Amino acid sequence: MSEKKIWLSSPHMGGSEQKYISEAFDQNWIAPLGPNVNGFEKDLQSYLKKENIHVAALSSGTASLHLALILAGVERGDEVLCQSLTFAASANPIVYQGATPVFIDSEEETLNISPVFLEEAIQDRISKGKKPKALIAVHLYGMPYKVDEVHEVALRYGIPVIEDSAEALGSSYKGQKCGTFGDFAVLSFNGNKIITTSGGGALVTKSEELKRQAVFLATQARDEAPHYQHSHIGYNYRLSNIAAGIGRGQMEVLEEHVSKRREMNQFYKGLFGTVKGVKVFSEPENTYFSNHWLTVIKSEENGVFKTEDLRLFLENENIESRPLWKPMHLQPVFKDAPFYGNGVAESAFKNGLCLPSGSNLSQEEKKRISDAILSFLKTKML
Ligand SMILES: *Cc1c(COP(=O)(O)O)cnc(C)c1O
């Protein structure tokens, strides 16, 4: 294992990030406000290309979800619907609010929230006396969820949608960018995401007033007064001007990152194309456009190989791959939360694998990956 480690997804700088950081230093804008914060918000707004979109740059995707729940009116004792197959950060802020998550299974095509179990859950919760206060739906690994079907159900029951687009900046559905569908949407710029600010996130709102409220809460909820006066509980959730500078540089290379990651998806389709019983997840229809943040494969139960064997084989070659998110309803910490579904998320977790998908993988690294996968397949079939 002398060769360098190949990561699942690692930060990829474009080059102009340092220019924005230097500007911040030169002007002594090191605080959590300043020209880069405003500039980064503008860049995101114009990238999302939707009217009436207002972006607040925050310290993380998790913080953005938390503020979305607060602004959606989620309080102690409420229930919030949430996709089960996701990263824990989608669900944790529900508990920060003292509310209870109600987890929903995935459908097979996009691995995202099933509109069928969503409706079943809503009806059952209502029949038990409590209408869920909000829904968190996730574009997992960059693949848009079934936006029309999911939002139709939510709208019919008057439940606001928080769109967790942390993994899906650059994805779109029917030509509209992910991050613009929900009543609120959340982006993340953590280190392994499609663009990074080293750590950061954003909340997308549908009005200037909601953005103002988000920024108010994110900066310790200070009332207008010369002294420090508070009539609300506040948070320290604003993005720093330094991190936002990295974000501005990263926005210049976002489209390039998307096309590189999409190439990686094609690369794996080529490698696994003829292998029976293995599915490389791609868009189910051409109305979907995924940034393919991570390419996911799934092997059939009793298929030619176990994805865990492939993971171990790659690890031995110093190549990182990773099981899918372990569904929230199977997590010890959420063992008492209600769940509606029939095992799709669980089977994706058992038989799925995320493969190295970075936008910065070199030709040599790709060669090492394909050599490793081909020799693994040989051990299974010849
Ligand atoms: C990364 C991620 C988050 C949280 O974002 P952070 O910026 O890391 O707090 C939330 N949801 C999903 C699906 C994510 O992948």
Short mmCIF file of N, CA and C in Angstrom, two decimals, residues 38-150:
data_model
loop_
_atom_site.label_atom_id
_atom_site.label_comp_id
_atom_site.label_asym_id
_atom_site.label_seq_id
_atom_site.Cartn_x
_atom_site.Cartn_y
_atom_site.Cartn_z
N ASN A 38 -21.71 38.94 1.46
CA ASN A 38 -22.73 39.46 0.53
C ASN A 38 -22.48 38.97 -0.88
N GLY A 39 -21.21 38.94 -1.29
CA GLY A 39 -20.87 38.51 -2.65
C GLY A 39 -21.22 37.04 -2.87
N PHE A 40 -20.92 36.23 -1.88
CA PHE A 40 -21.19 34.79 -1.99
C PHE A 40 -22.71 34.55 -2.07
N GLU A 41 -23.46 35.28 -1.24
CA GLU A 41 -24.92 35.14 -1.30
C GLU A 41 -25.46 35.53 -2.68
N LYS A 42 -24.92 36.61 -3.23
CA LYS A 42 -25.34 37.05 -4.58
C LYS A 42 -25.00 36.00 -5.62
N ASP A 43 -23.76 35.46 -5.52
CA ASP A 43 -23.33 34.43 -6.48
C ASP A 43 -24.29 33.23 -6.44
N LEU A 44 -24.65 32.80 -5.22
CA LEU A 44 -25.53 31.64 -5.09
C LEU A 44 -26.91 31.97 -5.65
N GLN A 45 -27.39 33.18 -5.32
CA GLN A 45 -28.70 33.59 -5.82
C GLN A 45 -28.74 33.58 -7.33
N SER A 46 -27.70 34.12 -7.97
CA SER A 46 -27.78 34.18 -9.43
C SER A 46 -27.54 32.80 -10.03
N TYR A 47 -26.78 31.95 -9.34
CA TYR A 47 -26.61 30.58 -9.85
C TYR A 47 -27.93 29.81 -9.80
N LEU A 48 -28.67 29.99 -8.73
CA LEU A 48 -29.93 29.24 -8.58
C LEU A 48 -30.99 29.73 -9.56
N LYS A 49 -30.78 30.95 -10.09
CA LYS A 49 -31.60 31.46 -11.21
C LYS A 49 -33.09 31.34 -11.00
N LYS A 50 -33.54 31.74 -9.85
CA LYS A 50 -34.98 31.71 -9.68
C LYS A 50 -35.37 33.02 -9.07
N GLU A 51 -36.52 33.56 -9.53
CA GLU A 51 -36.96 34.80 -8.94
C GLU A 51 -37.40 34.57 -7.50
N ASN A 52 -37.30 35.64 -6.73
CA ASN A 52 -37.78 35.57 -5.37
C ASN A 52 -37.08 34.51 -4.52
N ILE A 53 -35.77 34.41 -4.72
CA ILE A 53 -34.96 33.50 -3.92
C ILE A 53 -34.01 34.38 -3.11
N HIS A 54 -33.94 34.12 -1.82
CA HIS A 54 -33.08 34.93 -0.96
C HIS A 54 -32.20 34.01 -0.14
N VAL A 55 -30.88 34.20 -0.27
CA VAL A 55 -29.93 33.26 0.32
C VAL A 55 -29.24 33.89 1.53
N ALA A 56 -29.22 33.17 2.64
CA ALA A 56 -28.45 33.58 3.82
C ALA A 56 -27.29 32.61 4.00
N ALA A 57 -26.07 33.12 3.96
CA ALA A 57 -24.88 32.27 4.14
C ALA A 57 -24.68 32.02 5.63
N LEU A 58 -24.59 30.75 6.01
CA LEU A 58 -24.53 30.38 7.42
C LEU A 58 -23.32 29.47 7.69
N SER A 59 -23.14 29.13 8.96
CA SER A 59 -21.92 28.43 9.35
C SER A 59 -21.91 26.96 8.96
N SER A 60 -23.08 26.37 8.67
CA SER A 60 -23.12 24.97 8.23
C SER A 60 -24.49 24.64 7.64
N GLY A 61 -24.54 23.50 6.97
CA GLY A 61 -25.83 23.01 6.49
C GLY A 61 -26.73 22.66 7.66
N THR A 62 -26.14 22.10 8.71
CA THR A 62 -26.92 21.73 9.90
C THR A 62 -27.58 22.95 10.53
N ALA A 63 -26.80 24.04 10.67
CA ALA A 63 -27.34 25.28 11.22
C ALA A 63 -28.48 25.80 10.34
N SER A 64 -28.32 25.65 9.02
CA SER A 64 -29.34 26.13 8.08
C SER A 64 -30.63 25.34 8.27
N LEU A 65 -30.50 24.01 8.46
CA LEU A 65 -31.69 23.18 8.71
C LEU A 65 -32.37 23.58 10.01
N HIS A 66 -31.55 23.85 11.02
CA HIS A 66 -32.11 24.25 12.31
C HIS A 66 -32.94 25.53 12.16
N LEU A 67 -32.37 26.53 11.48
CA LEU A 67 -33.11 27.79 11.31
C LEU A 67 -34.35 27.59 10.44
N ALA A 68 -34.26 26.71 9.45
CA ALA A 68 -35.43 26.42 8.60
C ALA A 68 -36.57 25.87 9.46
N LEU A 69 -36.24 24.98 10.37
CA LEU A 69 -37.28 24.40 11.24
C LEU A 69 -37.89 25.47 12.14
N ILE A 70 -37.04 26.35 12.68
CA ILE A 70 -37.55 27.43 13.53
C ILE A 70 -38.49 28.33 12.74
N LEU A 71 -38.06 28.70 11.53
CA LEU A 71 -38.87 29.61 10.71
C LEU A 71 -40.14 28.92 10.20
N ALA A 72 -40.11 27.59 10.11
CA ALA A 72 -41.33 26.87 9.72
C ALA A 72 -42.25 26.67 10.92
N GLY A 73 -41.83 27.15 12.08
CA GLY A 73 -42.71 27.12 13.26
C GLY A 73 -42.65 25.82 14.05
N VAL A 74 -41.62 25.02 13.85
CA VAL A 74 -41.52 23.75 14.58
C VAL A 74 -41.13 24.01 16.03
N GLU A 75 -41.93 23.45 16.93
CA GLU A 75 -41.70 23.67 18.37
C GLU A 75 -41.70 22.36 19.13
N ARG A 76 -41.38 22.47 20.41
CA ARG A 76 -41.35 21.31 21.31
C ARG A 76 -42.64 20.50 21.20
N GLY A 77 -42.50 19.18 21.03
CA GLY A 77 -43.68 18.32 20.99
C GLY A 77 -44.23 18.09 19.59
N ASP A 78 -43.77 18.88 18.62
CA ASP A 78 -44.23 18.69 17.23
C ASP A 78 -43.61 17.45 16.62
N GLU A 79 -44.20 17.01 15.49
CA GLU A 79 -43.60 15.92 14.71
C GLU A 79 -43.14 16.47 13.36
N VAL A 80 -42.00 15.99 12.90
CA VAL A 80 -41.47 16.42 11.61
C VAL A 80 -41.14 15.18 10.77
N LEU A 81 -41.66 15.13 9.56
CA LEU A 81 -41.40 14.02 8.64
C LEU A 81 -40.00 14.17 8.07
N CYS A 82 -39.29 13.05 7.93
CA CYS A 82 -37.91 13.15 7.42
C CYS A 82 -37.54 11.87 6.67
N GLN A 83 -36.89 12.04 5.54
CA GLN A 83 -36.36 10.90 4.79
C GLN A 83 -35.43 10.10 5.71
N SER A 84 -35.61 8.78 5.73
CA SER A 84 -34.79 7.97 6.63
C SER A 84 -33.38 7.75 6.09
N LEU A 85 -33.28 7.51 4.78
CA LEU A 85 -31.97 7.27 4.18
C LEU A 85 -31.29 8.61 3.94
N THR A 86 -30.51 9.05 4.90
CA THR A 86 -29.82 10.33 4.79
C THR A 86 -28.75 10.40 5.87
N PHE A 87 -27.98 11.47 5.82
CA PHE A 87 -26.98 11.76 6.84
C PHE A 87 -27.70 12.27 8.09
N ALA A 88 -27.18 11.93 9.26
CA ALA A 88 -27.83 12.28 10.52
C ALA A 88 -28.11 13.78 10.65
N ALA A 89 -27.31 14.60 9.96
CA ALA A 89 -27.49 16.06 10.06
C ALA A 89 -28.86 16.50 9.53
N SER A 90 -29.50 15.68 8.67
CA SER A 90 -30.85 16.03 8.21
C SER A 90 -31.84 15.96 9.37
N ALA A 91 -31.63 15.02 10.27
CA ALA A 91 -32.62 14.73 11.32
C ALA A 91 -32.30 15.37 12.66
N ASN A 92 -31.02 15.53 12.98
CA ASN A 92 -30.65 16.03 14.32
C ASN A 92 -31.33 17.36 14.69
N PRO A 93 -31.40 18.33 13.76
CA PRO A 93 -32.00 19.62 14.15
C PRO A 93 -33.47 19.50 14.57
N ILE A 94 -34.15 18.44 14.15
CA ILE A 94 -35.53 18.23 14.60
C ILE A 94 -35.52 18.07 16.12
N VAL A 95 -34.51 17.31 16.59
CA VAL A 95 -34.41 17.07 18.03
C VAL A 95 -33.92 18.32 18.77
N TYR A 96 -33.07 19.13 18.10
CA TYR A 96 -32.66 20.41 18.74
C TYR A 96 -33.90 21.22 19.12
N GLN A 97 -34.93 21.12 18.29
CA GLN A 97 -36.16 21.89 18.52
C GLN A 97 -37.09 21.21 19.53
N GLY A 98 -36.70 20.06 20.03
CA GLY A 98 -37.57 19.35 20.97
C GLY A 98 -38.71 18.64 20.26
N ALA A 99 -38.60 18.50 18.95
CA ALA A 99 -39.64 17.81 18.17
C ALA A 99 -39.23 16.36 17.93
N THR A 100 -40.16 15.56 17.39
CA THR A 100 -39.90 14.15 17.14
C THR A 100 -39.83 13.89 15.64
N PRO A 101 -38.78 13.21 15.16
CA PRO A 101 -38.75 12.85 13.75
C PRO A 101 -39.66 11.65 13.46
N VAL A 102 -40.30 11.68 12.30
CA VAL A 102 -41.08 10.54 11.80
C VAL A 102 -40.42 10.15 10.49
N PHE A 103 -39.82 8.96 10.46
CA PHE A 103 -38.98 8.62 9.31
C PHE A 103 -39.75 7.89 8.21
N ILE A 104 -39.37 8.22 6.97
CA ILE A 104 -40.04 7.69 5.79
C ILE A 104 -39.02 6.95 4.92
N ASP A 105 -39.44 5.83 4.38
CA ASP A 105 -38.60 5.00 3.53
C ASP A 105 -38.35 5.67 2.17
N SER A 106 -37.48 5.04 1.39
CA SER A 106 -37.15 5.54 0.06
C SER A 106 -37.91 4.76 -1.01
N GLU A 107 -37.94 5.33 -2.22
CA GLU A 107 -38.39 4.55 -3.39
C GLU A 107 -37.14 4.07 -4.13
N GLU A 108 -37.31 3.10 -5.02
CA GLU A 108 -36.18 2.41 -5.65
C GLU A 108 -35.43 3.25 -6.69
N GLU A 109 -36.14 4.21 -7.31
CA GLU A 109 -35.55 4.86 -8.49
C GLU A 109 -34.48 5.89 -8.15
N THR A 110 -34.78 6.73 -7.17
CA THR A 110 -33.80 7.77 -6.82
C THR A 110 -33.21 7.52 -5.43
N LEU A 111 -33.74 6.55 -4.71
CA LEU A 111 -33.37 6.23 -3.33
C LEU A 111 -33.79 7.32 -2.35
N ASN A 112 -34.61 8.26 -2.83
CA ASN A 112 -35.08 9.33 -1.95
C ASN A 112 -36.50 9.03 -1.45
N ILE A 113 -37.03 9.97 -0.68
CA ILE A 113 -38.29 9.76 0.03
C ILE A 113 -39.42 9.25 -0.88
N SER A 114 -40.09 8.22 -0.39
CA SER A 114 -41.18 7.61 -1.17
C SER A 114 -42.46 8.43 -0.97
N PRO A 115 -43.03 8.95 -2.07
CA PRO A 115 -44.27 9.73 -1.93
C PRO A 115 -45.42 8.88 -1.38
N VAL A 116 -45.36 7.57 -1.64
CA VAL A 116 -46.43 6.67 -1.17
C VAL A 116 -46.38 6.53 0.35
N PHE A 117 -45.20 6.21 0.89
CA PHE A 117 -45.09 6.09 2.34
C PHE A 117 -45.22 7.45 3.03
N LEU A 118 -44.86 8.50 2.30
CA LEU A 118 -45.04 9.84 2.85
C LEU A 118 -46.52 10.08 3.16
N GLU A 119 -47.37 9.77 2.17
CA GLU A 119 -48.79 10.01 2.38
C GLU A 119 -49.35 9.08 3.45
N GLU A 120 -48.89 7.82 3.43
CA GLU A 120 -49.35 6.88 4.46
C GLU A 120 -49.01 7.41 5.86
N ALA A 121 -47.79 7.93 5.99
CA ALA A 121 -47.36 8.45 7.29
C ALA A 121 -48.22 9.64 7.71
N ILE A 122 -48.44 10.56 6.78
CA ILE A 122 -49.22 11.76 7.12
C ILE A 122 -50.61 11.36 7.61
N GLN A 123 -51.25 10.45 6.86
CA GLN A 123 -52.60 10.03 7.24
C GLN A 123 -52.60 9.36 8.60
N ASP A 124 -51.60 8.51 8.83
CA ASP A 124 -51.56 7.79 10.11
C ASP A 124 -51.29 8.75 11.27
N ARG A 125 -50.37 9.71 11.07
CA ARG A 125 -50.10 10.66 12.16
C ARG A 125 -51.33 11.50 12.44
N ILE A 126 -52.04 11.91 11.38
CA ILE A 126 -53.27 12.70 11.59
C ILE A 126 -54.29 11.87 12.36
N SER A 127 -54.42 10.58 11.97
CA SER A 127 -55.41 9.74 12.65
C SER A 127 -55.02 9.53 14.12
N LYS A 128 -53.74 9.66 14.43
CA LYS A 128 -53.31 9.53 15.83
C LYS A 128 -53.38 10.88 16.56
N GLY A 129 -53.84 11.89 15.85
CA GLY A 129 -54.12 13.16 16.53
C GLY A 129 -53.14 14.28 16.30
N LYS A 130 -52.11 14.06 15.46
CA LYS A 130 -51.11 15.10 15.29
C LYS A 130 -50.71 15.24 13.82
N LYS A 131 -50.96 16.40 13.24
CA LYS A 131 -50.50 16.61 11.87
C LYS A 131 -49.04 17.06 11.90
N PRO A 132 -48.17 16.38 11.12
CA PRO A 132 -46.75 16.79 11.10
C PRO A 132 -46.60 18.26 10.72
N LYS A 133 -45.62 18.90 11.34
CA LYS A 133 -45.43 20.35 11.17
C LYS A 133 -44.62 20.70 9.93
N ALA A 134 -43.75 19.79 9.49
CA ALA A 134 -42.89 20.07 8.34
C ALA A 134 -42.37 18.75 7.79
N LEU A 135 -41.80 18.85 6.58
CA LEU A 135 -41.21 17.68 5.92
C LEU A 135 -39.79 18.03 5.49
N ILE A 136 -38.85 17.13 5.79
CA ILE A 136 -37.48 17.30 5.28
C ILE A 136 -37.24 16.22 4.22
N ALA A 137 -37.10 16.65 2.97
CA ALA A 137 -36.83 15.73 1.86
C ALA A 137 -35.42 16.01 1.34
N VAL A 138 -34.74 14.95 0.93
CA VAL A 138 -33.30 15.06 0.64
C VAL A 138 -33.00 14.62 -0.80
N HIS A 139 -32.18 15.40 -1.50
CA HIS A 139 -31.67 14.98 -2.82
C HIS A 139 -30.36 14.23 -2.55
N LEU A 140 -30.48 12.94 -2.26
CA LEU A 140 -29.34 12.19 -1.76
C LEU A 140 -28.29 11.95 -2.84
N TYR A 141 -27.04 12.15 -2.49
CA TYR A 141 -25.90 11.96 -3.39
C TYR A 141 -26.04 12.81 -4.66
N GLY A 142 -26.88 13.84 -4.57
CA GLY A 142 -27.06 14.75 -5.70
C GLY A 142 -28.25 14.42 -6.58
N MET A 143 -28.86 13.25 -6.35
CA MET A 143 -29.99 12.84 -7.20
C MET A 143 -31.28 13.51 -6.73
N PRO A 144 -31.93 14.28 -7.61
CA PRO A 144 -33.18 14.92 -7.17
C PRO A 144 -34.21 13.88 -6.72
N TYR A 145 -34.92 14.20 -5.65
CA TYR A 145 -36.05 13.34 -5.27
C TYR A 145 -37.20 13.58 -6.24
N LYS A 146 -38.26 12.78 -6.10
CA LYS A 146 -39.41 12.94 -7.01
C LYS A 146 -40.17 14.20 -6.62
N VAL A 147 -39.64 15.33 -7.09
CA VAL A 147 -40.11 16.63 -6.62
C VAL A 147 -41.62 16.80 -6.83
N ASP A 148 -42.12 16.54 -8.03
CA ASP A 148 -43.55 16.76 -8.30
C ASP A 148 -44.41 15.93 -7.36
N GLU A 149 -44.10 14.65 -7.27
CA GLU A 149 -44.94 13.73 -6.48
C GLU A 149 -44.88 14.07 -4.98
N VAL A 150 -43.67 14.34 -4.49
CA VAL A 150 -43.51 14.60 -3.06
C VAL A 150 -44.18 15.92 -2.67
#
